[in-house]
Amino acid sequence: MSWDPYATLGLGRTSTADDIRRAYRTLAKELHPDVRPGDKAAEERFKRATAAFNLLSDPAMKSRYDRGEIDADGNERMAFNSRPRQSARAHAGAGAAGPGAGAGAGAQDAFDLGDIFSDLFGPGLGGGRSYTRMRGRDIRFTLEVDFLDAINGAKRRVSLAEGRTLEVGIPAGVESGQVLRLKNQGGAGLQGGPAGDALVELTVRPHAFFRREGQDIHMDLNISLTEAVEGARIQAPTATGAVTLTIPAGSNTGKTLRLKGKGVGGQGDQFVRLQVVLPETTDEDLKKFVKKWPKRDYVPPRPQG
């Protein structure tokens, strides 16, 4: 469940920029790790407050959050998701929010955390020593990928909200819900700390005719009456390109053929279920043949209700 950056800072939705800055100053003075060393609970509250400040002090990101386009972690809400089919938008840097958030690299008119800490503690807290270095927060976003890219692997470039782009390597065989971790590609660290990571959750688009079941790939393939009766060698699509498939004579709808090694990453198989399809328009010659066919009264087995 998403959290509320306004509530984290003890503010209402009508709060001004000055209100946001004052609320954060108050919490930072109380919770900063240099003020309460070793207090993990205070450190987590400080990180969350910093994340809230980062989001609400960036006018563009604050507006998007207020309109309901993104959540407090900077993720696109589904109702407002209008990303291009092969890209994603991650709301990272100073403008986004999330546990463990760092200073980031957001809009130029956002408040500077270093200025706030200097105002609170002077040039260095406790006799000139530097502020505690903190790891930047992890940013999270979803990336929609094509079925065949998920099967075979691919590379995608992702545009982030603050203008950066990331190249995401999609390993072969990934599935929807799988999360890729890009080290040190998240929010910037605080006071010189290391950057966080980018966590990319993948969503695989359904294919027009391929279906994945574990490491196997399934599909239905239409064949003609002639191909079904006499047998044939036809081209059949696979995830890695077309192959020649032998249709045995006397094949019927529902017969399934296996293409060994043509599953996910060469580990599984591809299963091709045949479907006999008659011509779309009535064929008079076929009708005449059926009327004269000795086995025209044959009735296949049917379930009994």
XYZ file of C-alpha atoms in Angstrom:
305
model
C 0.000 0.000 0.000
C 1.354 3.424 -0.920
C 2.189 5.924 1.792
C 1.241 9.611 2.079
C 4.115 12.118 1.871
C 1.900 14.881 3.281
C 1.075 12.801 6.357
C 4.743 11.874 6.731
C 5.593 15.557 7.101
C 2.499 16.253 9.191
C 0.978 18.476 6.499
C -2.276 18.859 4.616
C -2.776 18.951 0.864
C -3.003 22.753 0.807
C 0.471 23.208 2.310
C 2.740 25.751 0.642
C 6.378 25.321 -0.359
C 7.436 27.148 2.802
C 5.246 24.844 4.899
C 6.951 21.831 3.337
C 10.412 23.222 3.979
C 9.623 24.124 7.603
C 8.069 20.728 8.323
C 11.068 18.930 6.904
C 13.503 21.119 8.835
C 11.705 20.249 12.061
C 11.824 16.511 11.394
C 15.412 16.581 10.121
C 16.534 18.384 13.287
C 14.830 15.706 15.382
C 15.651 12.577 13.367
C 18.966 13.159 11.555
C 21.371 10.226 12.200
C 24.013 12.645 13.501
C 21.543 13.788 16.129
C 20.386 10.278 17.059
C 23.273 7.946 16.161
C 22.466 4.252 16.259
C 18.694 4.817 16.358
C 17.520 2.719 13.413
C 13.870 3.643 13.835
C 14.736 7.355 13.743
C 16.940 6.768 10.699
C 14.094 5.095 8.817
C 11.737 7.942 9.723
C 14.370 10.410 8.553
C 14.706 8.585 5.229
C 10.953 8.576 4.747
C 10.721 12.275 5.631
C 13.519 12.990 3.153
C 11.675 11.026 0.485
C 8.492 12.990 1.188
C 10.394 16.274 1.023
C 12.061 15.271 -2.248
C 8.695 14.596 -3.851
C 6.769 17.587 -2.503
C 9.559 20.127 -3.012
C 9.683 19.339 -6.737
C 6.780 21.351 -8.235
C 6.337 19.090 -11.251
C 6.344 15.869 -9.265
C 4.148 17.345 -6.546
C 1.573 18.327 -9.185
C 1.600 14.860 -10.681
C 1.142 13.294 -7.246
C -1.685 15.687 -6.405
C -3.449 14.818 -9.661
C -3.134 11.116 -8.865
C -0.879 10.351 -11.828
C 1.879 8.844 -9.663
C 2.016 7.359 -6.187
C 4.315 8.446 -3.365
C 7.079 6.191 -4.686
C 6.911 7.894 -8.078
C 5.299 4.933 -9.830
C 2.780 5.568 -12.587
C -0.772 4.781 -11.511
C -2.411 2.367 -13.966
C -5.279 4.687 -14.870
C -2.807 7.333 -16.015
C -0.286 4.998 -17.600
C 0.274 6.220 -21.159
C 3.829 5.032 -21.707
C 5.028 4.181 -25.223
C 4.858 0.455 -25.893
C 8.615 -0.065 -25.599
C 9.527 2.411 -22.903
C 8.797 3.138 -19.289
C 8.930 6.172 -17.084
C 10.523 5.923 -13.660
C 10.113 8.845 -11.327
C 13.528 8.889 -9.756
C 15.926 11.472 -8.425
C 14.928 14.277 -6.115
C 11.395 14.366 -7.435
C 10.405 10.859 -6.408
C 9.771 9.376 -3.044
C 10.336 6.138 -1.273
C 11.970 4.588 1.752
C 15.684 5.331 1.844
C 15.378 8.283 -0.504
C 18.427 10.380 -1.199
C 18.919 13.875 -2.486
C 18.524 12.766 -6.075
C 18.864 14.901 -9.176
C 15.469 16.482 -9.570
C 14.171 19.803 -10.809
C 16.431 22.816 -10.581
C 13.944 24.782 -8.503
C 13.615 22.083 -5.813
C 15.054 22.924 -2.379
C 18.616 21.797 -1.678
C 19.022 19.410 1.238
C 22.581 20.530 1.834
C 21.345 24.060 2.462
C 18.820 22.791 4.976
C 21.420 20.773 6.876
C 23.817 23.706 6.846
C 21.053 25.892 8.253
C 20.337 23.322 10.967
C 23.811 22.164 11.936
C 26.222 24.706 10.515
C 29.109 23.741 8.210
C 29.581 20.467 10.113
C 27.835 18.876 13.056
C 29.909 18.281 16.183
C 33.167 20.146 15.716
C 33.333 20.162 11.966
C 32.829 16.464 11.240
C 30.931 15.644 8.082
C 27.303 14.610 7.964
C 26.437 10.930 7.927
C 26.638 9.520 4.413
C 23.454 7.736 3.449
C 22.718 5.388 0.582
C 20.240 6.697 -1.955
C 16.843 5.108 -2.227
C 15.961 2.391 -4.670
C 13.690 3.498 -7.488
C 11.003 1.148 -8.759
C 9.192 1.088 -12.062
C 7.549 -1.318 -14.450
C 8.675 -2.104 -17.967
C 6.367 -3.718 -20.521
C 8.176 -6.068 -22.902
C 7.101 -8.052 -25.941
C 6.516 -11.783 -25.575
C 9.353 -12.696 -27.946
C 11.777 -10.312 -26.211
C 10.950 -12.029 -22.928
C 11.621 -15.424 -24.506
C 14.794 -14.529 -26.394
C 16.197 -11.620 -24.361
C 16.620 -8.023 -25.488
C 17.856 -4.577 -24.498
C 15.553 -1.609 -23.863
C 16.272 2.034 -23.150
C 14.159 3.557 -20.391
C 13.564 7.299 -19.903
C 13.527 8.499 -16.306
C 11.572 11.487 -15.058
C 14.651 13.622 -14.370
C 15.992 13.166 -17.881
C 18.334 10.220 -17.432
C 18.080 7.115 -19.567
C 18.873 3.578 -18.505
C 19.679 0.608 -20.684
C 17.900 -2.443 -19.322
C 19.201 -5.848 -20.328
C 16.295 -8.297 -20.425
C 17.570 -11.859 -19.889
C 16.104 -14.630 -22.007
C 13.243 -16.479 -20.349
C 11.925 -13.767 -18.015
C 8.287 -13.745 -16.915
C 5.773 -11.154 -15.766
C 6.408 -10.087 -12.197
C 10.131 -10.753 -12.332
C 12.208 -7.881 -10.946
C 15.590 -6.883 -12.370
C 18.024 -4.970 -10.147
C 20.285 -2.363 -11.761
C 23.038 -1.611 -9.274
C 23.739 2.038 -8.422
C 21.133 3.328 -10.887
C 18.661 4.571 -8.292
C 18.380 7.819 -6.360
C 21.549 9.730 -5.522
C 23.083 9.218 -2.093
C 22.792 11.751 0.702
C 25.892 13.691 1.727
C 28.111 11.741 -0.678
C 26.626 8.329 0.051
C 26.327 5.638 -2.634
C 23.431 5.659 -5.081
C 20.556 3.263 -4.654
C 19.499 0.656 -7.182
C 16.860 0.664 -9.898
C 14.338 -2.155 -9.535
C 12.574 -2.966 -12.793
C 9.428 -5.079 -12.610
C 8.679 -6.710 -15.943
C 5.266 -7.132 -17.522
C 5.166 -9.407 -20.564
C 2.593 -8.548 -23.241
C 0.531 -11.509 -24.483
C 1.395 -12.760 -27.962
C -1.071 -13.032 -30.815
C -0.776 -16.843 -30.969
C 2.033 -18.084 -28.699
C 1.263 -19.086 -25.099
C 3.835 -19.901 -22.458
C 3.394 -22.718 -19.965
C 6.497 -23.081 -17.833
C 9.414 -23.631 -20.186
C 7.165 -24.785 -23.035
C 5.451 -22.723 -25.719
C 2.030 -23.647 -27.109
C 0.163 -22.513 -30.195
C -2.770 -23.470 -32.416
C -2.070 -23.890 -36.118
C -4.730 -23.940 -38.849
C -4.416 -26.538 -41.595
C -6.562 -27.226 -44.629
C -8.733 -30.277 -45.159
C -6.360 -31.474 -47.875
C -3.338 -31.118 -45.576
C -5.182 -32.979 -42.845
C -6.233 -35.883 -45.089
C -3.132 -36.284 -47.231
C -0.472 -34.948 -44.884
C 1.917 -32.120 -45.743
C 5.120 -30.276 -44.909
C 4.363 -26.675 -43.968
C 6.103 -23.705 -42.366
C 5.287 -23.200 -38.684
C 6.360 -20.182 -36.596
C 8.503 -20.579 -33.468
C 9.939 -18.057 -31.027
C 13.232 -18.148 -32.935
C 11.904 -18.264 -36.491
C 9.926 -20.481 -38.859
C 10.640 -24.219 -39.160
C 9.319 -26.967 -41.396
C 6.602 -29.022 -39.711
C 5.460 -32.414 -41.006
C 1.696 -32.928 -40.810
C 0.943 -36.679 -40.733
C -1.738 -37.944 -43.110
C -5.082 -38.332 -41.406
C -4.461 -35.569 -38.841
C -7.490 -34.200 -37.070
C -8.316 -31.083 -35.094
C -6.772 -31.402 -31.659
C -3.767 -33.459 -32.756
C -0.669 -31.965 -31.112
C 2.823 -32.092 -32.584
C 5.990 -31.392 -30.598
C 8.948 -29.329 -31.761
C 11.736 -30.449 -29.459
C 13.971 -27.747 -28.030
C 11.849 -24.906 -29.394
C 10.589 -23.771 -26.005
C 11.936 -21.059 -23.704
C 15.671 -20.623 -24.058
C 15.953 -23.977 -25.812
C 15.090 -25.712 -22.540
C 11.462 -26.574 -23.202
C 9.559 -27.639 -26.294
C 6.958 -26.064 -28.547
C 3.609 -27.819 -28.874
C 1.551 -27.204 -32.009
C -2.146 -28.067 -31.819
C -3.684 -28.592 -35.259
C -7.041 -27.139 -36.254
C -8.655 -28.298 -39.482
C -10.322 -25.329 -41.161
C -12.824 -25.645 -44.015
C -13.080 -23.012 -46.754
C -14.970 -19.903 -45.662
C -17.339 -20.135 -48.647
C -19.439 -23.224 -49.439
C -17.632 -25.449 -51.922
C -20.071 -27.255 -54.243
C -17.561 -29.935 -55.222
C -16.928 -30.706 -51.548
C -20.661 -30.946 -50.882
C -21.100 -33.356 -53.819
C -18.197 -35.481 -52.578
C -19.616 -35.723 -49.052
C -23.018 -36.799 -50.381
C -21.375 -39.667 -52.221
C -18.877 -40.508 -49.491
C -19.514 -44.021 -48.148
C -18.732 -42.947 -44.585
C -20.868 -39.841 -44.638
C -22.950 -41.195 -41.723
C -19.888 -41.525 -39.464
C -20.417 -39.732 -36.158
C -17.364 -39.116 -33.944
C -17.533 -39.903 -30.207
C -19.394 -37.218 -28.285
C -19.957 -36.609 -24.581
C -23.282 -37.912 -23.376
C -25.303 -35.370 -21.389
